[in-house]
Coordinates of C-alpha atoms (C1' of nucleotides) in Angstrom, one line a residue:
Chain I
X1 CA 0.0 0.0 0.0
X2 CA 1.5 3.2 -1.3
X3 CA 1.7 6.7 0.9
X4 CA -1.0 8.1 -1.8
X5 CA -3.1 5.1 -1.2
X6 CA -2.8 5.4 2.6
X7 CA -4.1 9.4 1.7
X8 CA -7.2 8.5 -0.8
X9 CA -8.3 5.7 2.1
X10 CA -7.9 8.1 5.0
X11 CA -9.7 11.4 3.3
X12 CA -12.3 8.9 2.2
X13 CA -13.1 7.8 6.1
X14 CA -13.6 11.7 6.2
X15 CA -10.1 11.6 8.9
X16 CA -8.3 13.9 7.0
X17 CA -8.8 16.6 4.2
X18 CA -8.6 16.3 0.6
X19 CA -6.1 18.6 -0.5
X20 CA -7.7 19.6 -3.3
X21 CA -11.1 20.7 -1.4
X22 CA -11.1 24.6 -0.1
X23 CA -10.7 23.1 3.7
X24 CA -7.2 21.1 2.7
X25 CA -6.1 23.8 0.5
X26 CA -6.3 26.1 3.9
X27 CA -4.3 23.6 6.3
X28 CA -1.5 22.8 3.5
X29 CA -0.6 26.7 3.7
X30 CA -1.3 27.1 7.2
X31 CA 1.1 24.4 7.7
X32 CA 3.6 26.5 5.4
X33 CA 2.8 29.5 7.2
X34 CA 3.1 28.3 10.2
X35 CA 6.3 26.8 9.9
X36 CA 8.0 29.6 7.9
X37 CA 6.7 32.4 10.2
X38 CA 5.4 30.7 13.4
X39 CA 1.9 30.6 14.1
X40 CA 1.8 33.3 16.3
X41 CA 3.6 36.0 13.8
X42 CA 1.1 34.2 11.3
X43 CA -2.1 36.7 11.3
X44 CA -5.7 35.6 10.1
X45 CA -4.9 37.4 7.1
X46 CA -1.8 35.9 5.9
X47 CA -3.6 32.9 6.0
X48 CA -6.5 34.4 3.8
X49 CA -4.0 35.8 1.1
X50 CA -2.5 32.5 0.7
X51 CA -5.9 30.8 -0.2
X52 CA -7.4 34.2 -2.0
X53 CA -9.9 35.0 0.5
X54 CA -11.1 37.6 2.9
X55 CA -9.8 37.6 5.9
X56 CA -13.3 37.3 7.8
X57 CA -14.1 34.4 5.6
X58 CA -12.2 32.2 7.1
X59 CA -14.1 32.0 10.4
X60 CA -16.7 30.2 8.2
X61 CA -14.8 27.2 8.0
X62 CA -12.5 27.4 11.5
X63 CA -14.3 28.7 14.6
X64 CA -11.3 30.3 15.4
X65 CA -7.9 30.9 14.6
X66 CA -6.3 28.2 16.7
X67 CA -8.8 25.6 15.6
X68 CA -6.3 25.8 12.5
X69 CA -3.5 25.0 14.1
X70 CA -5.2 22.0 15.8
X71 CA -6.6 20.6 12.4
X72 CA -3.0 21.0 11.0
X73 CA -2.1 18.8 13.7
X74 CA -4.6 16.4 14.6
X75 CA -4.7 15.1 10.7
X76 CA -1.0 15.3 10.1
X77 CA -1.3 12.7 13.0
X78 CA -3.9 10.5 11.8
X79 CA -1.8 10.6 8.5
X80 CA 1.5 9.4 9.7
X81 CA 0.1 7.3 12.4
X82 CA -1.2 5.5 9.4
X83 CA 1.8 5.7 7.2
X84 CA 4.2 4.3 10.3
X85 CA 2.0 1.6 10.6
X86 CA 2.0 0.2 6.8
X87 CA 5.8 0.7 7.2
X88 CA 6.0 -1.4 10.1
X89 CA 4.1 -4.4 8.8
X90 CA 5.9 -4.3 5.5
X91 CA 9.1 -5.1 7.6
X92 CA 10.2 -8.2 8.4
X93 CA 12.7 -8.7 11.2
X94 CA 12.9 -6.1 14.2
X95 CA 16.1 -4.1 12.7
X96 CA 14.0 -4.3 9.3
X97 CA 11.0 -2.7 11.7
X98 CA 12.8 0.1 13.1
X99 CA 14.8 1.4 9.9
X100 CA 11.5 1.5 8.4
X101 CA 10.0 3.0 11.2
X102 CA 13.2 5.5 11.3
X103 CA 13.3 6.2 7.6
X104 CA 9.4 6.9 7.1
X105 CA 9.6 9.3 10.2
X106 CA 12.5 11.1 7.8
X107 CA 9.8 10.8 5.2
X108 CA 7.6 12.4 7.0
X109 CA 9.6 15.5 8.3
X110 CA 11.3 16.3 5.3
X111 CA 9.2 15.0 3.0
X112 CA 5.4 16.5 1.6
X113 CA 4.2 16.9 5.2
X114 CA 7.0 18.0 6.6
X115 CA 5.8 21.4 7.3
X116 CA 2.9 20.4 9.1
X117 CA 5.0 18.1 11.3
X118 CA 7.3 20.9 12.0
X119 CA 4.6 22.5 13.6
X120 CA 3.2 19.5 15.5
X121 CA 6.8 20.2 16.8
X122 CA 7.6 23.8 17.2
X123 CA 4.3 25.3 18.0
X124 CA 3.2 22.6 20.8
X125 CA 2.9 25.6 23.1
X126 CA 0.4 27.7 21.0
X127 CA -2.3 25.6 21.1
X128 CA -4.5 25.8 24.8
X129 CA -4.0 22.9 27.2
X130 CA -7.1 21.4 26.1
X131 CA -6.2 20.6 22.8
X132 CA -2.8 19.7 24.0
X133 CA -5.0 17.0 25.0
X134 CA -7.0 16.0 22.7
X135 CA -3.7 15.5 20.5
X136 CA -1.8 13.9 22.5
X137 CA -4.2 11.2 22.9
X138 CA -3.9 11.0 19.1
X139 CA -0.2 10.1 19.3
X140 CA -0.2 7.4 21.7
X141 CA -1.2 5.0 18.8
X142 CA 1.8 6.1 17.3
X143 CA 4.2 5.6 19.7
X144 CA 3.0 2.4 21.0
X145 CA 4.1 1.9 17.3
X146 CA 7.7 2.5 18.2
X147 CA 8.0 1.4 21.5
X148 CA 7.0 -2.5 20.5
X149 CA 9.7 -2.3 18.0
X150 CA 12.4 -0.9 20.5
X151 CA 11.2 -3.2 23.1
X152 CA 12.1 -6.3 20.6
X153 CA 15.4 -4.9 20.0
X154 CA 16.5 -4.2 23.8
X155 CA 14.9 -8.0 24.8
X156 CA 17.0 -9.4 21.7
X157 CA 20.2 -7.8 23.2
X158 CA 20.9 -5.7 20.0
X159 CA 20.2 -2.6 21.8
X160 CA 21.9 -1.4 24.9
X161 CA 19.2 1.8 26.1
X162 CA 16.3 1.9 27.7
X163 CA 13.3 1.7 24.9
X164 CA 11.2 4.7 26.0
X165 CA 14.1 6.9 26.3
X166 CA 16.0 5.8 23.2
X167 CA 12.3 6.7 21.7
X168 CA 12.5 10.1 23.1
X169 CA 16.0 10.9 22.2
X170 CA 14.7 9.6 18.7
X171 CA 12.0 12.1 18.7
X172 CA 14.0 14.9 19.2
X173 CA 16.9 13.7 17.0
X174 CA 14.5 13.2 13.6
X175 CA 12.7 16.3 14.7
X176 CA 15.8 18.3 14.5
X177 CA 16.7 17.5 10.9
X178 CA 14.2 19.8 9.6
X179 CA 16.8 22.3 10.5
X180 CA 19.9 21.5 8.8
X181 CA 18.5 18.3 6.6
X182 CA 18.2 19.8 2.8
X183 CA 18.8 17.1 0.2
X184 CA 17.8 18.9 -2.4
X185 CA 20.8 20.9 -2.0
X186 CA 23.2 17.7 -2.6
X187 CA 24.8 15.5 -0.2
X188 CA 22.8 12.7 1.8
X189 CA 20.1 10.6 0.5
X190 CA 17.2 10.0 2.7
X191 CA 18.2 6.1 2.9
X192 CA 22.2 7.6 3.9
X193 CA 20.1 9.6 6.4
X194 CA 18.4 6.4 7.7
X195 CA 21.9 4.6 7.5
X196 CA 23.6 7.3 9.4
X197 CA 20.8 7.0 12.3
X198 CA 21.3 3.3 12.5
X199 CA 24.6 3.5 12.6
X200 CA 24.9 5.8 15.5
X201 CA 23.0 3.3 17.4
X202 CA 25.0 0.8 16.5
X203 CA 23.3 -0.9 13.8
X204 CA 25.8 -1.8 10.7
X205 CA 24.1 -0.6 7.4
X206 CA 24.8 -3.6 5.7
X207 CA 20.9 -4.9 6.2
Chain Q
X1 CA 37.2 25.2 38.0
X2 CA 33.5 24.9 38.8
X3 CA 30.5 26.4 37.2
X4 CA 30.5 29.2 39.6
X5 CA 33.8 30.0 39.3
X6 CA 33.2 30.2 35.5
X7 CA 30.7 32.7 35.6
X8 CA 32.7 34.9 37.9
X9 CA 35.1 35.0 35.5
X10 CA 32.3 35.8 32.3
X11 CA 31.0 38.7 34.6
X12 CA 34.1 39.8 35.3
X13 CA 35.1 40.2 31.8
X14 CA 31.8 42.1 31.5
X15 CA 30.6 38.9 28.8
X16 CA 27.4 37.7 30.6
X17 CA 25.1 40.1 33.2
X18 CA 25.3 39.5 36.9
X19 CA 22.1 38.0 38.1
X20 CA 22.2 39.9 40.8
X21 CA 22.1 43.1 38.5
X22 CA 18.9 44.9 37.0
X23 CA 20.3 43.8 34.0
X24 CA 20.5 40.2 34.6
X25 CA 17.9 40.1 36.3
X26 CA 15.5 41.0 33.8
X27 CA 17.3 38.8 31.1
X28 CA 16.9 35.6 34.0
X29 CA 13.0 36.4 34.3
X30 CA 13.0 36.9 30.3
X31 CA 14.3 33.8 29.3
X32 CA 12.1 32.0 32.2
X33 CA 8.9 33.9 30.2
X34 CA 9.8 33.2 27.0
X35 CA 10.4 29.8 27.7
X36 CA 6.6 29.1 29.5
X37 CA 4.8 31.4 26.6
X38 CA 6.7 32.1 24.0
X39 CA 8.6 35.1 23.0
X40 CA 5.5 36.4 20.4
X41 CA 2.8 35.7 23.7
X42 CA 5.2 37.5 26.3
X43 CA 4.5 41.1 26.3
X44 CA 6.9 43.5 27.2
X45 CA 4.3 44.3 30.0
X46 CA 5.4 40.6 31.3
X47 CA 8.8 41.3 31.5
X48 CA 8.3 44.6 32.9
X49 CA 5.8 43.2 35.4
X50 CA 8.3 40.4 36.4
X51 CA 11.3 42.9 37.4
X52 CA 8.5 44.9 39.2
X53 CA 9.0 48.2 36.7
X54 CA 6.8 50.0 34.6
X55 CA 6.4 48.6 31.0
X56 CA 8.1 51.6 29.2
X57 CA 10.9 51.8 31.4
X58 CA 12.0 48.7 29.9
X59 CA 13.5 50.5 27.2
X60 CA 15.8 52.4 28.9
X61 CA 17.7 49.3 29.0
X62 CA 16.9 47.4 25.4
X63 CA 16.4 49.3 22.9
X64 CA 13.9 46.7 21.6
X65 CA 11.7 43.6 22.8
X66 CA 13.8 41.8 20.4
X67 CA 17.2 42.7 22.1
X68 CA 16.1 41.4 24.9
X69 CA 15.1 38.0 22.9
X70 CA 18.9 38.3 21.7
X71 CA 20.8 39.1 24.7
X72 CA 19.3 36.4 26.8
X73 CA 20.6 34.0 23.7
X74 CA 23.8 35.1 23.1
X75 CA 24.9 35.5 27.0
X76 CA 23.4 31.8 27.4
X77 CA 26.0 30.5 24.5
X78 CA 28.7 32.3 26.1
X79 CA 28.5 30.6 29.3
X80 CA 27.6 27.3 27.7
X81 CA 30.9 27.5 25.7
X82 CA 33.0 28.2 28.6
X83 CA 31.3 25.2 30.4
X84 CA 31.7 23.0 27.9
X85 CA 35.7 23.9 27.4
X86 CA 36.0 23.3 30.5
X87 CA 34.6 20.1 30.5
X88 CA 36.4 18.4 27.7
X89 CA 39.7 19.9 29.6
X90 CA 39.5 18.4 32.5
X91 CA 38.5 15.3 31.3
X92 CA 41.0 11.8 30.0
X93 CA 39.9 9.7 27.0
X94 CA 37.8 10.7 24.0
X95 CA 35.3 8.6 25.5
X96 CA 35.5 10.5 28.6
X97 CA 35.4 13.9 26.9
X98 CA 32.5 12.8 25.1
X99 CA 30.4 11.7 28.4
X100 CA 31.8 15.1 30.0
X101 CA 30.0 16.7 26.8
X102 CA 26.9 15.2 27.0
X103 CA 26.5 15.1 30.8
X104 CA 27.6 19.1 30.6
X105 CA 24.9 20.1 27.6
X106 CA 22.1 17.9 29.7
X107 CA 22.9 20.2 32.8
X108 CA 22.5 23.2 30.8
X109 CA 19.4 22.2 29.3
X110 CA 17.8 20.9 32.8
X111 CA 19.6 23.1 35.1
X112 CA 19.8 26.5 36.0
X113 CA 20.2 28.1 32.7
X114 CA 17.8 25.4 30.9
X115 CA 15.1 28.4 30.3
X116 CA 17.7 30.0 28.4
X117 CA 18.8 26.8 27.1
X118 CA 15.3 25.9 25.5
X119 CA 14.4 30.0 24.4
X120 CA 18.0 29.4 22.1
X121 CA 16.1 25.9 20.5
X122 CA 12.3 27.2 20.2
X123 CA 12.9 30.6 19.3
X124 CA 15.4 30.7 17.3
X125 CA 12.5 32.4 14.3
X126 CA 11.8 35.0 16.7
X127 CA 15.4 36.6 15.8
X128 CA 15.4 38.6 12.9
X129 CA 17.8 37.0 9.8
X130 CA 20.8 39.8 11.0
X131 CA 20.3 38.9 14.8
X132 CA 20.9 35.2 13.9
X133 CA 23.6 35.3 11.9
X134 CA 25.4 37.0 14.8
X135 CA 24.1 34.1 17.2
X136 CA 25.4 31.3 14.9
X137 CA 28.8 33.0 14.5
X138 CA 29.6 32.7 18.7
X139 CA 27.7 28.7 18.1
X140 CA 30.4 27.8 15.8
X141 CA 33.3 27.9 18.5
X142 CA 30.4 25.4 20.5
X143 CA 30.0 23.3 18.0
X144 CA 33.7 22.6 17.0
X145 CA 34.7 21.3 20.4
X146 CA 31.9 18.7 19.7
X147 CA 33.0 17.4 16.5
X148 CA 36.8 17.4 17.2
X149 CA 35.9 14.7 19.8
X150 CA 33.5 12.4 18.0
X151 CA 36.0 13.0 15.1
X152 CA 38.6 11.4 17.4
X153 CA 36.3 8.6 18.2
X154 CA 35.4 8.1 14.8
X155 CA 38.9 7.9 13.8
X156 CA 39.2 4.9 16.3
X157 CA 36.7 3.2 15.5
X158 CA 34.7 3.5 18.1
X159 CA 31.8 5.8 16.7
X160 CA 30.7 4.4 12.8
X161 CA 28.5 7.1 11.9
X162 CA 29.8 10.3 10.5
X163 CA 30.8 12.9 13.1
X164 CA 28.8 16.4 11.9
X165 CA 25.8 14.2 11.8
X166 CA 26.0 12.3 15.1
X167 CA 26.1 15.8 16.6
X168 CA 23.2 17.6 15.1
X169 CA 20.9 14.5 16.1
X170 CA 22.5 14.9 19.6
X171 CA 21.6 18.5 19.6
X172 CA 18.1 17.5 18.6
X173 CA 18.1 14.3 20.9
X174 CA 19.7 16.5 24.0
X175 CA 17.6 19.8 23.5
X176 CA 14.4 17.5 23.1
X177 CA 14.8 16.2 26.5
X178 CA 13.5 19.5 28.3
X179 CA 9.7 18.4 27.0
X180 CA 9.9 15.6 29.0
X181 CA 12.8 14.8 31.6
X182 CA 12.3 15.8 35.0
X183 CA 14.1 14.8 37.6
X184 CA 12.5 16.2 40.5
X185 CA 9.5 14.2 39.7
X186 CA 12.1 11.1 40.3
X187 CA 13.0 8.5 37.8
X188 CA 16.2 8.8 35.9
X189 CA 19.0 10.7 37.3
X190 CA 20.9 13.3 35.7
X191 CA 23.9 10.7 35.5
X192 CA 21.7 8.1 34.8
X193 CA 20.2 9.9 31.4
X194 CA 23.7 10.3 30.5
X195 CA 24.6 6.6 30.5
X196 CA 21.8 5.8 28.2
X197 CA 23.1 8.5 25.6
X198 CA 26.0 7.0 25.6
X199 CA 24.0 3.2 26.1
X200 CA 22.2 4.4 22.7
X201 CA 25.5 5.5 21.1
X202 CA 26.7 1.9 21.8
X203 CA 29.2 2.9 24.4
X204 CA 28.8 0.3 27.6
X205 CA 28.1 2.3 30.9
X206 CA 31.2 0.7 32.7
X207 CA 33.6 3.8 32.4
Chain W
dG1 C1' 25.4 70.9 48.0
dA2 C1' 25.1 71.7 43.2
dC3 C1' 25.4 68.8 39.0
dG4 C1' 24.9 65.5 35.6
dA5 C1' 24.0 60.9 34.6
dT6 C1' 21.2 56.9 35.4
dA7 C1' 16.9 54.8 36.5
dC8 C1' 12.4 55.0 36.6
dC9 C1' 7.1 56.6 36.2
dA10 C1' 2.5 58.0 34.1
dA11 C1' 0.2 58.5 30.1
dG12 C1' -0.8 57.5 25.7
dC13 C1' -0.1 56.9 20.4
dA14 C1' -0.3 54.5 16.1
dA15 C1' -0.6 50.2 14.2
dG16 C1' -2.0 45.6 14.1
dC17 C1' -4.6 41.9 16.0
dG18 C1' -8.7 38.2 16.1
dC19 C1' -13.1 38.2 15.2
dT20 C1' -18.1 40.0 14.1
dT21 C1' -21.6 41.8 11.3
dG22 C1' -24.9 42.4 7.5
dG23 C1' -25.3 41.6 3.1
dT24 C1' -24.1 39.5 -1.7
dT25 C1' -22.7 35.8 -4.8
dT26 C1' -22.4 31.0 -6.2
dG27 C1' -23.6 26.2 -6.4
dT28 C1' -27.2 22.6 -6.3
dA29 C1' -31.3 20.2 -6.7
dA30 C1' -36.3 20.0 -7.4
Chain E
dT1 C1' -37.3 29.1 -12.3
dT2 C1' -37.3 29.0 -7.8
dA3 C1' -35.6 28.0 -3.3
dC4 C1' -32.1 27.5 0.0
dA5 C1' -27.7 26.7 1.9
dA6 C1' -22.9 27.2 1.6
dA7 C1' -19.2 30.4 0.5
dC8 C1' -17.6 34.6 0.4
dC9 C1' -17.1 40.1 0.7
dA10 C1' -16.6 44.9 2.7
dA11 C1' -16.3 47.2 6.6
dG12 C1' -15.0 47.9 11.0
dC13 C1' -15.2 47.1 16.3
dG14 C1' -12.8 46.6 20.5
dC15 C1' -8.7 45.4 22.3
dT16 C1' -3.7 44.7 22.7
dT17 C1' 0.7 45.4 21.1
dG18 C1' 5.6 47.6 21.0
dC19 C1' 7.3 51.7 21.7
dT20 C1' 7.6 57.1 22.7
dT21 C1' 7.3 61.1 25.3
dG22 C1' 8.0 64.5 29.0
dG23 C1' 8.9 64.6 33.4
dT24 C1' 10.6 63.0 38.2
dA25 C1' 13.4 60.5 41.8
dT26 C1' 17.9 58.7 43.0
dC27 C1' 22.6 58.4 42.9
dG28 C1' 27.8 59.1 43.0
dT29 C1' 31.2 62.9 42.3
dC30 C1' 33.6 67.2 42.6

DNA sequence: GACGATACCAAGCAAGCGCTTGGTTTGTAA
DNA sequence: TTACAAACCAAGCGCTTGCTTGGTATCGTC
């Protein structure tokens, strides 16, 4: 099952937004926006310039401003919750497991949604404590994801940390190559990427 | 030389503010602010409010909100740097310089100056492009002392991935750990996080 | 004890913010 | 063609923002 299949099954189930429709068109620059100017320096009308709207118009599709930030997150979640999980069973053996896991979390950050996972990182503190929440329960699913795989590993021996914090270090590590990570501008692939990560925890590319 | 004893000498040399000072003072309760809401969500009524003065009379010391922003991140590397020197001099094998390294940045970001610490990582877009460039410059000598260690290791053998990228997941991995490690709630020890950094990098904890 | 510099206050300005309002256009289906 | 809802516009309200202004304490120094 390809990523675009993964999308046309998941905006079908009504979970997340075609980006074609006026709604998906919206969160795909608000991600943008976001990112590039943080949601905060990001006004109600920078966001309806970038879709060719009023600025007032807006508030009939998204109650309010930070219901956009929520919907940017809550269905980048549901997407690559979905997208780590195909990747997982696709894998064979535990090692197999996690460099999938690993190289489709890449995917993900530098990849077509990678702006709206930089926000799902960056502007965690914008949105109110109740929908800190409501999204959090969201990525649970996904983790438990990770955590089976790096539970395998450690109770195989091939991994020397502790599974929850190897997944937090993990987190933070992956996160952090939206900063400096630009193939486009030469250098490493995505899969040398992946190699390099499993390397430094030990694991010898030749898998 | 101990931490202290550092930052006598910085404040001597007139390179960071003494805490104790109006100055430092406000730059202490600034980074604390920015940290809990942002740098866009504090108001320059906040920081006034936090130092006890009137909100104008804030810019008889800054001459803008976003000096402030910038003073509390360069001061914060400055210190860091010195700490950091410090600890790779003082300590024996690469190994060793690398666990002094990562125990060192761990304490920055969890210690006393980990508001500061996590204002550097999460609001780093809140600089304008010429404030930044300034930052980066002072990061450089930072990051150097970094990769001439894991270069050493590397060059024994004892590290397989490559150097520059090993550190920029650890500054992801390390910095990341402020969202969820806290120590006074019990659980891992500040020595104990440090062994499974260097557990994850493959380096055994009997050293 | 007069003087200048430093630190602060009280008041408020101009601009920008999220969001509301009342009304018009567009799409859809009978 | 009519009826109705969804999508959008034009205008602006009420509030907050960073920052300025003109003036007043407080201080060390000669």
């Amino acid at each position: 099952m390809s990523q675009s299949d993964i999308l046309k099954a998941l905006i079908a189930e009504n979970l997340v937004s075609d980006p074609k429709g006026a709604r998906g068109r919206l969160l795909q620059e608000a991600a943008r926006l976001f990112r590039d100017k943080g949601y905060e320096r990001t006004t109600v009308r920078d966001l309806a310039a970038a879709v060719g709207i009023q600025s007032g118009s807006l508030f009939h599709h998204f109650r309010t401003k930070e219901d956009i930030l929520k919907a940017v997150m809550v269905e980048t979640i549901r997407l690559n919750t979905a997208i780590m999980q195909a990747a997982v069973d696709e894998a064979g053996t535990p090692e197999q497991k996690l460099r999938a896991l690993v190289r489709a979390e890449l995917e993900s950050i530098n990849g077509q949604t990678g702006e709206a996972m930089a926000v799902l990182v960056f502007e965690w503190r914008s949105l109110s404590e109740d929908s800190q929440a409501d999204v959090l329960a969201l990525r649970e699913i996904y983790e438990a994801l990770w955590l089976d795989v790096l539970g395998t590993l450690k109770a195989e021996g091939a991994l020397l940390a502790e599974p929850f914090v190897v997944r937090r270090m993990l987190t933070g590590a992956l996160s952090w190559t939206v900063t400096w990570y630009h193939p486009e501008r030469g250098g490493l692939t995505l899969d040398g990427l992946t190699d390099q990560v499993m390397a430094m925890l030990g694991f010898s590319p030749a898998n």
